[in-house]
Amino acid sequence: MTHFLNTADQDFETRFTALLGMKREDSPDVDAVVADIIADVRARGDNAVLELTEKFDRLSLTAQGLRFTPEEIAAEIARVPQHERDALVLAAERIRDYHARQMPEDAFWTEDSGAKLGWRFTPVSAAGLYVPGGLASYPSSVLMNAIPAKVAGVERLAVACPTPDGKVNPLVLLACQIAGVDEIYRIGGAQAIAAFAYGTQSIPPVDKITGPGNAFVAAAKRRVFGKVGIDMIAGPSEILVIADGRSDPDWIALDLLSQAEHDASAQSILVTPDAEFAEKVVAAVETHLKTLNRREIARASWRDFGAVIVTQDLAQAAELSNRIAPEHLELCVADPEALSEKITHAGAIFLGAWTPEAIGDYVGGPNHVLPTARSARFSSGLSVLDFLKRTTLAAMTPEALRAIGPAAECLAQSESLEAHGLSVRARLDALNR
């Protein structure tokens, strides 16, 4: 059942620690299977991908049919109603505007010694984006992954989106078109990740892979990391709401359910100093669970992983939130900006009762690909920076080398790296001739 905690209780710390340590992912032992799939794709290329697509997606293709043609894309996009098209365009514009502000600046300066130092940012040449297919087919995820890549300047952008039983989501294809995707492949699973990482006869390899997926996709991303870059290994969705009791309990209940309906392993947590308000929110959650379309999924999430924590005050609520480091954090309080200054660990913060997390999923502007499972303690959500590389620059003049070279020679000798020191000494000796 839903976990109810109160910081005033004697056993609070024990129960809170247990809450932090809850295992929410269903983690079948898929690594051996994924290893075999990757090896097969590396060895046989297209043939392996085609056979695995027929096996897992019940879709028989030829090598020429792996990639959507422009004509197929146009035909599918034509099916999208105008109001959905308009909503997707609005979302794309806002996401693009937000991420354009993230572009860092190159720098190059001259020190007093005469040495020139700096850095330069350049995009990865090619990126592969994974988009889940079937029931979990989200055009919003296309925008959130593809637009930052294009803003960063990625030249080639490929999408892998499985179409189980041949079923295509036209909105996903439209999102790809709006975001500037160059190639769309109707493949999925570990075989798609392997194809992006190592390439096949029909699918050129990429430099970085991003996007969510199931346990097989996550395991494949782990295995190919090093050959290519990856964004993160995302777990089940989560939300934490800090509320002071002044908000509409019905709104807060719906915010909690907005993540619970994602997945039975998702987690929704309410933290409030107002115990009476907490009871009202719980009652509202139970009411909505009677009618919600995805009520069975949401009910399982709320029952097994949902939590309500009553604190002494909002400062204590912020402390607990930092220990949880949630993916999504709503601050439904009178002064959300002031409270946000006490937050050090969160994937994304939504300020005020008028900012539901769902806005962030679609049209807010910031990215919705965020760190989960407490990884917001040390990582950030997807951004333009994920598609950029920073290269450092250094240039010595004779005067600069004369000023700092002896120190480099000294340190090289202390590390017993003779050639290092000699490479500096040779130049210093030339200056002294």
Tab-separated table of N, CA, C and O in Angstrom, residues 166-244:
chain	number	residue	atom	x	y	z
A	166	GLY	N	3.621	-3.589	-38.101
A	166	GLY	CA	3.504	-2.611	-39.178
A	166	GLY	C	2.742	-1.354	-38.818
A	166	GLY	O	2.463	-0.523	-39.685
A	167	LYS	N	2.415	-1.182	-37.534
A	167	LYS	CA	1.639	-0.020	-37.113
A	167	LYS	C	2.549	1.190	-36.931
A	167	LYS	O	3.523	1.145	-36.194
A	168	VAL	N	2.188	2.264	-37.625
A	168	VAL	CA	2.993	3.480	-37.618
A	168	VAL	C	2.246	4.596	-36.898
A	168	VAL	O	1.032	4.737	-37.054
A	169	ASN	N	2.970	5.372	-36.105
A	169	ASN	CA	2.385	6.546	-35.474
A	169	ASN	C	2.714	7.761	-36.338
A	169	ASN	O	3.861	8.216	-36.365
A	170	PRO	N	1.728	8.307	-37.067
A	170	PRO	CA	2.004	9.442	-37.958
A	170	PRO	C	2.587	10.645	-37.227
A	170	PRO	O	3.391	11.391	-37.793
A	171	LEU	N	2.193	10.847	-35.960
A	171	LEU	CA	2.705	11.977	-35.205
A	171	LEU	C	4.217	11.878	-34.977
A	171	LEU	O	4.918	12.889	-34.951
A	172	VAL	N	4.706	10.656	-34.806
A	172	VAL	CA	6.147	10.462	-34.631
A	172	VAL	C	6.879	10.880	-35.901
A	172	VAL	O	7.907	11.563	-35.845
A	173	LEU	N	6.352	10.496	-37.050
A	173	LEU	CA	6.989	10.872	-38.308
A	173	LEU	C	6.916	12.382	-38.535
A	173	LEU	O	7.866	12.986	-39.037
A	174	LEU	N	5.795	12.989	-38.154
A	174	LEU	CA	5.676	14.438	-38.285
A	174	LEU	C	6.670	15.132	-37.361
A	174	LEU	O	7.313	16.116	-37.756
A	175	ALA	N	6.807	14.628	-36.139
A	175	ALA	CA	7.774	15.209	-35.207
A	175	ALA	C	9.189	15.120	-35.771
A	175	ALA	O	9.986	16.053	-35.641
A	176	CYS	N	9.499	13.995	-36.421
A	176	CYS	CA	10.816	13.840	-37.046
A	176	CYS	C	11.021	14.895	-38.124
A	176	CYS	O	12.099	15.505	-38.224
A	177	GLN	N	9.994	15.113	-38.934
A	177	GLN	CA	10.095	16.098	-40.014
A	177	GLN	C	10.273	17.509	-39.457
A	177	GLN	O	11.123	18.271	-39.909
A	178	ILE	N	9.477	17.856	-38.458
A	178	ILE	CA	9.556	19.190	-37.864
A	178	ILE	C	10.921	19.431	-37.229
A	178	ILE	O	11.476	20.530	-37.311
A	179	ALA	N	11.475	18.389	-36.602
A	179	ALA	CA	12.744	18.535	-35.888
A	179	ALA	C	13.953	18.483	-36.810
A	179	ALA	O	15.069	18.783	-36.381
A	180	GLY	N	13.756	18.094	-38.060
A	180	GLY	CA	14.878	18.059	-38.995
A	180	GLY	C	15.626	16.749	-39.041
A	180	GLY	O	16.798	16.702	-39.425
A	181	VAL	N	14.953	15.653	-38.683
A	181	VAL	CA	15.585	14.329	-38.736
A	181	VAL	C	15.881	13.962	-40.184
A	181	VAL	O	15.075	14.206	-41.084
A	182	ASP	N	17.031	13.347	-40.413
A	182	ASP	CA	17.458	13.023	-41.773
A	182	ASP	C	17.070	11.617	-42.216
A	182	ASP	O	16.827	11.384	-43.402
A	183	GLU	N	17.048	10.669	-41.277
A	183	GLU	CA	16.753	9.277	-41.625
A	183	GLU	C	15.845	8.670	-40.552
A	183	GLU	O	16.057	8.909	-39.367
A	184	ILE	N	14.867	7.877	-40.969
A	184	ILE	CA	13.973	7.200	-40.026
A	184	ILE	C	13.937	5.720	-40.382
A	184	ILE	O	13.580	5.355	-41.514
A	185	TYR	N	14.291	4.882	-39.421
A	185	TYR	CA	14.306	3.437	-39.633
A	185	TYR	C	13.219	2.773	-38.794
A	185	TYR	O	13.034	3.122	-37.622
A	186	ARG	N	12.532	1.795	-39.356
A	186	ARG	CA	11.436	1.123	-38.650
A	186	ARG	C	11.951	-0.112	-37.920
A	186	ARG	O	11.463	-1.225	-38.119
A	187	ILE	N	12.922	0.094	-37.068
A	187	ILE	CA	13.506	-1.001	-36.289
A	187	ILE	C	13.573	-0.590	-34.830
A	187	ILE	O	13.516	0.595	-34.504
A	188	GLY	N	13.702	-1.573	-33.953
A	188	GLY	CA	13.750	-1.264	-32.532
A	188	GLY	C	14.573	-2.270	-31.762
A	188	GLY	O	15.274	-3.112	-32.331
A	189	GLY	N	14.476	-2.198	-30.447
A	189	GLY	CA	15.151	-3.144	-29.584
A	189	GLY	C	16.664	-3.021	-29.594
A	189	GLY	O	17.243	-2.062	-30.115
A	190	ALA	N	17.308	-4.023	-29.016
A	190	ALA	CA	18.769	-4.034	-28.944
A	190	ALA	C	19.391	-4.050	-30.327
A	190	ALA	O	20.496	-3.527	-30.534
A	191	GLN	N	18.677	-4.617	-31.312
A	191	GLN	CA	19.224	-4.671	-32.666
A	191	GLN	C	19.349	-3.280	-33.282
A	191	GLN	O	20.283	-3.011	-34.055
A	192	ALA	N	18.445	-2.373	-32.932
A	192	ALA	CA	18.543	-1.001	-33.437
A	192	ALA	C	19.738	-0.285	-32.822
A	192	ALA	O	20.470	0.442	-33.513
A	193	ILE	N	19.943	-0.482	-31.534
A	193	ILE	CA	21.090	0.127	-30.862
A	193	ILE	C	22.397	-0.404	-31.456
A	193	ILE	O	23.337	0.355	-31.710
A	194	ALA	N	22.450	-1.706	-31.698
A	194	ALA	CA	23.648	-2.305	-32.287
A	194	ALA	C	23.896	-1.768	-33.690
A	194	ALA	O	25.044	-1.490	-34.071
A	195	ALA	N	22.823	-1.617	-34.471
A	195	ALA	CA	22.965	-1.094	-35.833
A	195	ALA	C	23.505	0.331	-35.819
A	195	ALA	O	24.377	0.686	-36.621
A	196	PHE	N	23.013	1.152	-34.891
A	196	PHE	CA	23.504	2.524	-34.777
A	196	PHE	C	24.965	2.551	-34.330
A	196	PHE	O	25.751	3.385	-34.766
A	197	ALA	N	25.326	1.645	-33.425
A	197	ALA	CA	26.680	1.676	-32.869
A	197	ALA	C	27.718	1.145	-33.856
A	197	ALA	O	28.813	1.728	-33.990
A	198	TYR	N	27.392	0.061	-34.552
A	198	TYR	CA	28.383	-0.601	-35.398
A	198	TYR	C	28.110	-0.474	-36.888
A	198	TYR	O	29.004	-0.734	-37.697
A	199	GLY	N	26.892	-0.073	-37.237
A	199	GLY	CA	26.551	0.063	-38.642
A	199	GLY	C	26.219	-1.268	-39.294
A	199	GLY	O	26.630	-2.339	-38.824
A	200	THR	N	25.437	-1.201	-40.353
A	200	THR	CA	25.140	-2.371	-41.181
A	200	THR	C	25.303	-1.941	-42.642
A	200	THR	O	25.687	-0.807	-42.917
A	201	GLN	N	24.975	-2.832	-43.541
A	201	GLN	CA	25.092	-2.493	-44.954
A	201	GLN	C	24.178	-1.326	-45.335
A	201	GLN	O	24.498	-0.551	-46.248
A	202	SER	N	23.040	-1.174	-44.631
A	202	SER	CA	22.065	-0.141	-44.979
A	202	SER	C	21.999	1.001	-43.982
A	202	SER	O	21.395	2.035	-44.272
A	203	ILE	N	22.595	0.809	-42.811
A	203	ILE	CA	22.497	1.812	-41.746
A	203	ILE	C	23.898	2.227	-41.328
A	203	ILE	O	24.604	1.470	-40.658
A	204	PRO	N	24.333	3.426	-41.713
A	204	PRO	CA	25.665	3.892	-41.293
A	204	PRO	C	25.717	4.089	-39.778
A	204	PRO	O	24.708	4.455	-39.158
A	205	PRO	N	26.865	3.864	-39.167
A	205	PRO	CA	26.975	4.041	-37.709
A	205	PRO	C	26.907	5.507	-37.319
A	205	PRO	O	27.113	6.401	-38.144
A	206	VAL	N	26.619	5.745	-36.049
A	206	VAL	CA	26.545	7.101	-35.507
A	206	VAL	C	27.613	7.269	-34.437
A	206	VAL	O	28.331	6.325	-34.105
A	207	ASP	N	27.703	8.469	-33.901
A	207	ASP	CA	28.683	8.765	-32.854
A	207	ASP	C	28.071	8.779	-31.452
A	207	ASP	O	28.767	8.559	-30.470
A	208	LYS	N	26.767	9.060	-31.391
A	208	LYS	CA	26.101	9.125	-30.084
A	208	LYS	C	24.678	8.631	-30.228
A	208	LYS	O	24.012	8.890	-31.243
A	209	ILE	N	24.208	7.916	-29.203
A	209	ILE	CA	22.845	7.380	-29.187
A	209	ILE	C	22.116	7.940	-27.986
A	209	ILE	O	22.612	7.886	-26.858
A	210	THR	N	20.921	8.478	-28.212
A	210	THR	CA	20.099	8.986	-27.117
A	210	THR	C	18.684	8.444	-27.258
A	210	THR	O	18.306	7.916	-28.296
A	211	GLY	N	17.901	8.600	-26.202
A	211	GLY	CA	16.493	8.219	-26.256
A	211	GLY	C	16.163	7.074	-25.314
A	211	GLY	O	17.016	6.248	-24.993
A	212	PRO	N	14.899	7.024	-24.853
A	212	PRO	CA	14.465	6.010	-23.900
A	212	PRO	C	14.144	4.687	-24.573
A	212	PRO	O	13.989	4.606	-25.788
A	213	GLY	N	14.032	3.641	-23.763
A	213	GLY	CA	13.661	2.324	-24.287
A	213	GLY	C	13.435	1.342	-23.159
A	213	GLY	O	13.602	1.681	-21.980
A	214	ASN	N	13.102	0.110	-23.512
A	214	ASN	CA	12.838	-0.911	-22.496
A	214	ASN	C	14.143	-1.484	-21.944
A	214	ASN	O	15.235	-0.970	-22.218
A	215	ALA	N	14.036	-2.564	-21.172
A	215	ALA	CA	15.213	-3.139	-20.523
A	215	ALA	C	16.241	-3.608	-21.544
A	215	ALA	O	17.452	-3.534	-21.305
A	216	PHE	N	15.793	-4.109	-22.692
A	216	PHE	CA	16.719	-4.582	-23.720
A	216	PHE	C	17.484	-3.406	-24.347
A	216	PHE	O	18.678	-3.497	-24.601
A	217	VAL	N	16.764	-2.309	-24.585
A	217	VAL	CA	17.403	-1.115	-25.143
A	217	VAL	C	18.409	-0.546	-24.143
A	217	VAL	O	19.536	-0.176	-24.513
A	218	ALA	N	18.024	-0.484	-22.875
A	218	ALA	CA	18.921	0.045	-21.841
A	218	ALA	C	20.190	-0.813	-21.730
A	218	ALA	O	21.306	-0.288	-21.647
A	219	ALA	N	20.006	-2.126	-21.747
A	219	ALA	CA	21.164	-3.016	-21.656
A	219	ALA	C	22.068	-2.869	-22.870
A	219	ALA	O	23.299	-2.918	-22.758
A	220	ALA	N	21.460	-2.683	-24.032
A	220	ALA	CA	22.251	-2.502	-25.254
A	220	ALA	C	23.037	-1.205	-25.204
A	220	ALA	O	24.206	-1.149	-25.610
A	221	LYS	N	22.416	-0.135	-24.694
A	221	LYS	CA	23.125	1.146	-24.591
A	221	LYS	C	24.324	1.013	-23.651
A	221	LYS	O	25.392	1.579	-23.905
A	222	ARG	N	24.135	0.275	-22.563
A	222	ARG	CA	25.263	0.069	-21.651
A	222	ARG	C	26.412	-0.633	-22.368
A	222	ARG	O	27.582	-0.303	-22.185
A	223	ARG	N	26.067	-1.634	-23.169
A	223	ARG	CA	27.092	-2.453	-23.813
A	223	ARG	C	27.839	-1.718	-24.920
A	223	ARG	O	29.020	-1.981	-25.145
A	224	VAL	N	27.166	-0.824	-25.633
A	224	VAL	CA	27.839	-0.144	-26.746
A	224	VAL	C	28.525	1.145	-26.301
A	224	VAL	O	29.237	1.769	-27.093
A	225	PHE	N	28.311	1.544	-25.049
A	225	PHE	CA	28.966	2.755	-24.554
A	225	PHE	C	30.477	2.575	-24.606
A	225	PHE	O	31.028	1.585	-24.148
A	226	GLY	N	31.153	3.528	-25.160
A	226	GLY	CA	32.591	3.425	-25.389
A	226	GLY	C	32.852	3.350	-26.873
A	226	GLY	O	33.755	4.007	-27.390
A	227	LYS	N	32.057	2.517	-27.554
A	227	LYS	CA	32.089	2.536	-29.012
A	227	LYS	C	31.400	3.792	-29.515
A	227	LYS	O	31.841	4.430	-30.477
A	228	VAL	N	30.303	4.133	-28.851
A	228	VAL	CA	29.586	5.385	-29.101
A	228	VAL	C	29.278	6.028	-27.762
A	228	VAL	O	29.372	5.392	-26.718
A	229	GLY	N	28.887	7.278	-27.791
A	229	GLY	CA	28.417	7.933	-26.578
A	229	GLY	C	26.940	7.639	-26.383
A	229	GLY	O	26.229	7.296	-27.328
A	230	ILE	N	26.468	7.752	-25.158
A	230	ILE	CA	25.038	7.619	-24.862
A	230	ILE	C	24.633	8.774	-23.956
A	230	ILE	O	25.492	9.445	-23.365
A	231	ASP	N	23.323	9.002	-23.857
A	231	ASP	CA	22.853	10.079	-22.992
A	231	ASP	C	22.803	9.643	-21.538
A	231	ASP	O	23.488	10.190	-20.682
A	232	MET	N	22.017	8.637	-21.248
A	232	MET	CA	21.856	8.141	-19.882
A	232	MET	C	21.082	6.832	-19.933
A	232	MET	O	20.533	6.462	-20.973
A	233	ILE	N	21.038	6.143	-18.805
A	233	ILE	CA	20.189	4.955	-18.673
A	233	ILE	C	19.028	5.364	-17.780
A	233	ILE	O	19.160	5.459	-16.564
A	234	ALA	N	17.891	5.638	-18.382
A	234	ALA	CA	16.746	6.169	-17.633
A	234	ALA	C	15.908	5.040	-17.046
A	234	ALA	O	15.677	4.009	-17.683
A	235	GLY	N	15.463	5.257	-15.826
A	235	GLY	CA	14.581	4.301	-15.171
A	235	GLY	C	13.140	4.776	-15.199
A	235	GLY	O	12.800	5.728	-15.914
A	236	PRO	N	12.271	4.147	-14.409
A	236	PRO	CA	10.859	4.556	-14.364
A	236	PRO	C	10.691	6.006	-13.947
A	236	PRO	O	11.485	6.548	-13.179
A	237	SER	N	9.647	6.639	-14.454
A	237	SER	CA	9.396	8.054	-14.188
A	237	SER	C	9.072	8.305	-12.715
A	237	SER	O	8.624	7.400	-12.003
A	238	GLU	N	9.309	9.540	-12.276
A	238	GLU	CA	9.050	9.885	-10.876
A	238	GLU	C	8.739	11.365	-10.732
A	238	GLU	O	9.205	12.189	-11.513
A	239	ILE	N	7.924	11.674	-9.734
A	239	ILE	CA	7.589	13.059	-9.426
A	239	ILE	C	7.527	13.221	-7.913
A	239	ILE	O	7.078	12.322	-7.195
A	240	LEU	N	8.004	14.365	-7.441
A	240	LEU	CA	7.877	14.738	-6.041
A	240	LEU	C	7.227	16.120	-6.008
A	240	LEU	O	7.674	17.035	-6.699
A	241	VAL	N	6.167	16.241	-5.239
A	241	VAL	CA	5.462	17.515	-5.105
A	241	VAL	C	5.613	18.008	-3.670
A	241	VAL	O	5.258	17.305	-2.722
A	242	ILE	N	6.179	19.204	-3.517
A	242	ILE	CA	6.188	19.863	-2.211
A	242	ILE	C	5.051	20.879	-2.224
A	242	ILE	O	5.014	21.778	-3.070
A	243	ALA	N	4.111	20.721	-1.314
A	243	ALA	CA	2.944	21.608	-1.266
A	243	ALA	C	2.755	22.136	0.145
A	243	ALA	O	2.958	21.411	1.127
A	244	ASP	N	2.356	23.409	0.243
A	244	ASP	CA	2.175	24.022	1.558
A	244	ASP	C	0.738	23.936	2.064
A	244	ASP	O	0.418	24.450	3.136
